[in-house]
């Protein structure tokens, strides 16, 4: 029990509490035979003050006697629950490769280990290190405690190895046994991000496959890589690719001949398609912004009423606004709030909607989703579903407004 104003005490049980140990200590002379002098048998008390090396202790009051207990936590031996998650190692290269790269303390992953390996190879080339001396020169650049212990038991044996054999052995020591399986899953499940360029997506997939080369029978062929990239690309890129002549061009490609660099050429063509889709998206967004500005100014309301009444006379009661000189078709049936649902910019590959739009021209279409027909294109009853017309599907861009943003609106000719 602690008295107010008294220096707190931390009580530790005496290790000689076992009677057998006490008897043995008395027999061997470690403890005096006189009971009055056996002060070591009492519990050990230490004052919790500045004499301790800045201890961390927590105070808690007992419900029974209001006694305060102080628990001393050593900073030298942390409990398992107080330890933080391990940090990851890094590979640090010196300027101009004057010394081998350093693999710092922490958990080693395949990417960091590959970076360290490339740094070592660059150092060997820069300093013209002979094959027999390469491993010996990099053994002391490993700062990971576990690796230092591993090297210390077999330094001479490791120093005699060539560098590729050393890396194979070191990889087994430093990485988890199933590292290649996790990497394969990550590669196969990788998809192109919403705002990610296809080139960046392809570069990461190929980099992951390069890491798998170090695992026997784990890396993918170039043909399989192109299939993974195509499956993970945006839908718009896939559709434009399928409608182009590229599938026929690569159907009989010799993917296995690395000197032909077929995969790299295929990626270059896909990057061009991605840039085309990106430009179309930007153009469509710009047109939508202009449309919104005109709507906010209030000038569009009167034009809509006038054009709608004219179209009712020309189309037998259908509420339809066709502005062929501006290259626009708009479905106006339904409440005004549904007018800003979807807008899609595309290029006509046929003679256009009943001859209104010449082949190759670009025009903007906006649909309220009320089942009416505009220029030969049938708009569905259900809002936000695909719009189809005669002559097949042309293409679509994921540009929308309001709650339907990101959905597709398909227009056919």
XYZ file of C-alpha atoms in Angstrom:
413
model
C 0.000 0.000 0.000
C 1.348 3.430 -0.895
C 1.196 6.386 1.557
C 0.720 9.925 0.196
C 4.017 11.746 -0.162
C 6.039 8.542 -0.051
C 8.266 7.535 -2.959
C 6.576 4.719 -4.930
C 8.233 1.331 -4.747
C 8.313 -1.452 -7.333
C 8.331 -4.912 -5.715
C 9.849 -7.913 -7.516
C 9.606 -11.456 -6.092
C 12.857 -12.990 -4.837
C 14.164 -15.656 -7.247
C 15.262 -17.767 -4.180
C 11.704 -18.480 -3.127
C 12.103 -22.214 -3.766
C 13.083 -23.950 -0.460
C 15.243 -26.471 -2.322
C 17.244 -23.673 -3.952
C 17.613 -21.908 -0.598
C 18.926 -25.085 1.064
C 21.379 -25.645 -1.775
C 22.582 -22.031 -1.549
C 23.172 -22.363 2.216
C 25.094 -25.602 1.730
C 27.369 -24.130 -0.899
C 27.946 -20.963 1.119
C 26.087 -18.622 -1.226
C 23.698 -17.707 1.614
C 24.591 -17.318 5.335
C 23.358 -19.972 7.763
C 22.219 -17.325 10.253
C 18.530 -16.542 9.543
C 18.982 -12.952 10.750
C 21.502 -12.330 8.000
C 19.377 -13.862 5.215
C 18.105 -10.480 4.003
C 18.313 -11.718 0.421
C 15.349 -13.992 1.040
C 12.925 -11.056 1.290
C 11.275 -9.563 -1.752
C 13.417 -7.083 -3.670
C 12.227 -3.482 -3.470
C 13.486 -0.642 -5.657
C 12.543 3.004 -5.510
C 10.799 4.304 -8.605
C 12.737 7.538 -8.972
C 15.330 9.189 -11.226
C 17.892 6.516 -10.412
C 16.162 4.245 -12.945
C 16.907 4.747 -16.674
C 13.670 6.700 -17.428
C 11.300 3.750 -16.939
C 7.801 3.547 -18.379
C 5.334 2.546 -15.712
C 1.569 2.683 -15.372
C -0.342 3.118 -12.113
C -3.623 1.346 -11.350
C -5.699 1.407 -8.161
C -7.106 -1.761 -6.631
C -10.801 -1.849 -5.818
C -10.163 -3.599 -2.486
C -7.637 -1.476 -0.590
C -6.985 1.508 -2.912
C -3.405 0.289 -3.271
C -1.422 1.626 -6.214
C 0.619 -0.843 -8.288
C 3.483 0.273 -10.539
C 4.448 -1.929 -13.466
C 7.949 -1.489 -14.832
C 8.341 -2.027 -18.606
C 11.918 -2.532 -19.704
C 12.881 -0.757 -22.917
C 15.488 -3.388 -23.629
C 13.102 -6.342 -23.722
C 9.820 -5.228 -25.271
C 6.824 -7.493 -25.081
C 5.493 -8.981 -28.298
C 2.328 -6.874 -28.139
C 4.320 -3.636 -27.899
C 6.403 -4.289 -30.993
C 5.479 -2.424 -34.179
C 5.047 -4.047 -37.588
C 8.383 -4.624 -39.330
C 9.621 -1.939 -41.672
C 10.638 -2.824 -45.205
C 14.242 -2.795 -46.322
C 15.583 -0.347 -48.897
C 18.336 -0.518 -51.468
C 20.623 2.527 -51.356
C 23.100 3.135 -54.174
C 26.127 5.388 -53.932
C 26.736 8.155 -56.441
C 28.560 6.961 -59.571
C 28.577 3.403 -58.140
C 31.724 4.071 -56.105
C 30.712 1.412 -53.582
C 28.272 -1.525 -53.547
C 24.622 -0.649 -52.825
C 23.457 -1.090 -49.234
C 20.513 -3.299 -48.317
C 19.145 -1.668 -45.174
C 17.523 -3.196 -42.114
C 13.926 -4.399 -42.549
C 11.788 -6.993 -44.295
C 13.045 -7.736 -47.810
C 10.554 -7.965 -50.679
C 11.236 -9.150 -54.275
C 11.265 -5.641 -55.739
C 13.847 -4.289 -53.278
C 16.033 -7.373 -53.657
C 15.954 -7.046 -57.454
C 16.880 -3.370 -57.177
C 19.826 -4.251 -54.930
C 20.932 -6.951 -57.388
C 20.866 -4.491 -60.311
C 22.856 -2.007 -58.237
C 25.507 -4.649 -57.526
C 25.795 -5.506 -61.226
C 26.174 -1.802 -62.058
C 28.908 -1.512 -59.400
C 30.769 -4.547 -60.789
C 30.724 -3.040 -64.266
C 31.767 0.422 -63.110
C 34.642 -0.821 -60.918
C 35.553 -3.736 -63.229
C 35.313 -6.291 -60.406
C 36.361 -9.818 -61.399
C 33.753 -12.587 -61.166
C 35.641 -14.372 -58.380
C 35.708 -11.259 -56.161
C 32.157 -10.011 -56.668
C 30.402 -11.767 -53.777
C 33.180 -10.970 -51.296
C 32.821 -7.243 -52.025
C 29.063 -7.104 -51.379
C 28.803 -9.255 -48.243
C 29.475 -6.287 -45.968
C 26.822 -4.117 -47.660
C 24.009 -6.145 -46.056
C 22.744 -4.278 -42.972
C 19.858 -6.604 -42.164
C 20.544 -8.213 -38.771
C 19.160 -11.591 -39.788
C 21.245 -11.555 -42.975
C 24.385 -10.495 -41.102
C 24.005 -13.545 -38.863
C 23.371 -15.736 -41.908
C 26.521 -14.458 -43.639
C 28.629 -14.737 -40.482
C 28.256 -18.531 -40.309
C 29.243 -19.156 -43.939
C 31.262 -16.154 -45.111
C 34.119 -18.103 -46.697
C 31.742 -20.497 -48.403
C 29.681 -17.629 -49.846
C 32.737 -15.656 -50.951
C 33.791 -18.506 -53.250
C 30.465 -18.503 -55.140
C 29.777 -16.602 -58.348
C 27.244 -13.799 -58.048
C 24.251 -15.471 -59.845
C 24.529 -18.579 -57.638
C 24.853 -16.385 -54.556
C 21.670 -14.491 -55.509
C 19.733 -17.746 -55.909
C 20.803 -18.812 -52.412
C 20.294 -15.354 -50.924
C 16.799 -15.138 -52.417
C 15.810 -18.357 -50.639
C 17.115 -16.920 -47.376
C 15.649 -13.407 -47.641
C 12.212 -13.975 -49.226
C 9.170 -15.929 -48.127
C 8.915 -19.407 -49.604
C 5.723 -18.575 -51.536
C 6.724 -15.089 -52.699
C 6.358 -16.018 -56.383
C 2.799 -17.305 -55.882
C 1.680 -14.029 -54.322
C 3.366 -12.115 -57.134
C 1.629 -14.183 -59.820
C -1.774 -13.531 -58.255
C -1.024 -9.830 -58.069
C -0.019 -9.757 -61.740
C -3.028 -11.699 -63.003
C -5.510 -9.582 -61.027
C -3.989 -6.255 -62.054
C -6.317 -3.999 -64.068
C -5.940 -0.539 -65.531
C -6.986 2.166 -63.078
C -9.787 4.592 -63.885
C -7.405 7.521 -64.447
C -4.321 5.411 -65.220
C -2.610 5.518 -68.606
C -2.324 2.186 -70.396
C 1.435 2.690 -70.705
C 1.853 2.890 -66.913
C -0.394 -0.139 -66.472
C 1.643 -2.171 -68.998
C 4.964 -1.104 -67.468
C 3.971 -2.358 -64.013
C 2.681 -5.696 -65.327
C 5.919 -6.273 -67.261
C 7.975 -5.280 -64.199
C 6.145 -7.847 -62.058
C 6.810 -10.491 -64.695
C 10.515 -9.579 -64.634
C 10.593 -10.358 -60.911
C 9.011 -13.748 -61.606
C 11.921 -14.660 -63.896
C 13.931 -15.376 -60.736
C 11.420 -18.065 -59.725
C 11.644 -21.283 -61.805
C 8.721 -21.793 -64.209
C 6.799 -18.836 -62.817
C 7.132 -16.042 -65.381
C 4.598 -15.603 -68.190
C 5.315 -15.747 -71.911
C 4.965 -12.584 -73.983
C 1.840 -13.944 -75.634
C 0.246 -14.606 -72.251
C 1.294 -11.146 -71.045
C -0.468 -9.484 -73.975
C -3.635 -11.426 -73.111
C -3.435 -10.275 -69.469
C -2.910 -6.663 -70.542
C -5.814 -6.763 -72.984
C -8.137 -8.274 -70.374
C -7.175 -5.639 -67.799
C -7.480 -2.624 -70.116
C -10.443 -0.228 -70.106
C -13.556 -1.386 -71.972
C -13.303 1.496 -74.443
C -9.755 0.504 -75.362
C -10.828 -3.116 -75.788
C -13.703 -2.190 -78.083
C -11.592 0.064 -80.287
C -8.883 -2.597 -80.445
C -11.338 -5.316 -81.501
C -12.848 -3.093 -84.193
C -9.405 -2.282 -85.634
C -7.099 -4.352 -87.839
C -4.690 -5.078 -84.961
C -6.174 -8.457 -83.899
C -5.631 -9.824 -87.419
C -2.126 -8.380 -87.452
C -1.049 -10.167 -84.271
C -3.006 -13.410 -84.653
C 0.016 -15.127 -86.232
C 2.725 -13.096 -84.484
C 5.833 -14.912 -83.287
C 5.708 -13.835 -79.663
C 8.479 -16.235 -78.671
C 11.139 -14.535 -80.790
C 12.484 -11.904 -78.443
C 14.559 -10.252 -81.163
C 11.332 -9.272 -82.960
C 10.084 -7.467 -79.836
C 6.468 -8.232 -80.719
C 5.136 -7.432 -77.236
C 6.699 -3.976 -77.198
C 5.267 -3.151 -80.633
C 1.842 -4.344 -79.519
C 2.003 -2.148 -76.396
C 2.920 0.876 -78.555
C -0.218 0.344 -80.655
C -2.347 0.002 -77.524
C -0.901 3.247 -76.143
C -2.032 5.019 -79.331
C -5.577 3.708 -78.840
C -5.497 4.806 -75.199
C -4.470 8.342 -76.186
C -7.282 8.451 -78.739
C -9.828 7.449 -76.086
C -8.388 10.002 -73.648
C -8.667 12.806 -76.204
C -12.276 11.851 -76.967
C -13.094 11.924 -73.260
C -11.582 15.379 -72.851
C -13.475 16.667 -75.877
C -16.749 15.224 -74.609
C -16.244 16.696 -71.145
C -15.532 20.090 -72.678
C -18.754 19.933 -74.716
C -20.719 18.966 -71.613
C -19.260 21.901 -69.687
C -20.231 24.254 -72.500
C -23.732 22.763 -72.540
C -24.062 23.289 -68.784
C -22.932 26.898 -69.070
C -25.553 27.585 -71.739
C -28.225 25.943 -69.574
C -27.272 28.059 -66.563
C -27.504 31.227 -68.638
C -31.167 30.414 -69.309
C -30.939 30.729 -73.065
C -31.593 27.099 -73.779
C -35.126 27.007 -72.356
C -36.851 29.108 -75.018
C -35.011 27.375 -77.846
C -36.082 23.990 -76.500
C -39.770 24.948 -76.381
C -39.730 26.403 -79.873
C -37.867 23.523 -81.461
C -39.989 20.975 -79.619
C -43.220 22.428 -81.022
C -41.750 22.494 -84.535
C -40.731 18.870 -84.290
C -44.191 17.806 -83.126
C -45.597 19.128 -86.399
C -42.908 17.503 -88.546
C -42.790 14.114 -86.829
C -46.466 13.484 -86.125
C -46.488 14.370 -82.450
C -43.047 13.078 -81.423
C -41.223 15.478 -79.148
C -37.955 15.702 -81.040
C -35.295 18.346 -81.595
C -33.001 17.825 -84.584
C -30.360 20.433 -85.250
C -28.552 19.072 -88.253
C -26.584 22.254 -88.905
C -25.050 22.000 -85.412
C -24.635 18.247 -85.604
C -26.825 17.587 -82.528
C -29.737 15.275 -81.752
C -31.566 15.613 -78.450
C -34.465 13.708 -76.923
C -36.711 16.229 -75.164
C -39.604 14.048 -74.002
C -40.036 13.906 -70.251
C -39.269 16.263 -67.390
C -36.422 18.779 -67.855
C -34.332 17.200 -65.104
C -33.873 14.083 -67.259
C -32.323 15.997 -70.119
C -28.910 16.002 -68.492
C -28.438 12.239 -68.273
C -25.867 11.067 -70.778
C -23.857 12.662 -73.552
C -21.678 10.705 -75.954
C -19.358 12.030 -78.612
C -18.601 9.668 -81.479
C -17.707 9.645 -85.155
C -20.074 8.413 -87.836
C -18.832 5.501 -89.949
C -21.908 5.342 -92.176
C -23.970 7.903 -94.028
C -25.428 9.068 -90.733
C -28.843 9.374 -89.192
C -31.161 9.373 -92.208
C -28.592 11.433 -94.096
C -28.495 14.225 -91.505
C -24.836 13.711 -90.608
C -22.295 13.064 -93.399
C -19.946 10.148 -93.003
C -16.940 10.970 -90.841
C -18.510 13.947 -89.046
C -18.710 14.215 -85.279
C -21.902 15.030 -83.412
C -23.214 15.067 -79.871
C -26.169 13.009 -78.681
C -28.082 13.415 -75.439
C -30.850 11.060 -74.328
C -33.438 11.350 -71.556
C -34.246 7.648 -71.753
C -37.954 7.817 -72.576
C -38.294 5.414 -75.463
C -38.759 7.942 -78.270
C -36.917 7.816 -81.597
C -34.561 10.424 -83.005
C -33.182 10.250 -86.510
C -33.668 6.500 -86.830
C -32.072 5.718 -83.455
C -34.290 3.898 -80.978
C -33.948 5.089 -77.384
C -34.851 2.514 -74.730
C -37.655 2.770 -72.258
C -35.345 2.283 -69.298
C -33.268 5.272 -68.357
C -29.500 4.765 -68.637
C -29.602 1.565 -70.730
C -28.031 1.122 -74.144
C -29.393 3.104 -77.110
C -29.314 1.108 -80.333
C -30.201 1.801 -83.946
C -29.796 0.200 -87.341
C -26.408 -0.674 -88.765
C -24.532 -1.851 -85.651
C -22.712 -0.455 -82.665
C -20.286 2.422 -83.194
C -18.692 3.059 -79.820
C -19.178 4.743 -76.511
C -17.436 7.001 -74.034
C -18.050 6.903 -70.315
C -19.067 10.525 -69.883
C -22.204 11.309 -67.925
C -23.923 13.676 -65.575
C -25.728 13.334 -62.267
C -26.541 9.938 -60.816
C -25.778 8.133 -64.080
C -22.215 9.349 -64.398
C -19.906 6.597 -65.603
C -22.644 4.508 -67.275
C -22.603 3.749 -70.969
C -24.821 5.125 -73.671
C -24.368 3.303 -76.958
C -25.385 4.787 -80.290
C -25.590 2.723 -83.465
C -26.047 3.493 -87.153
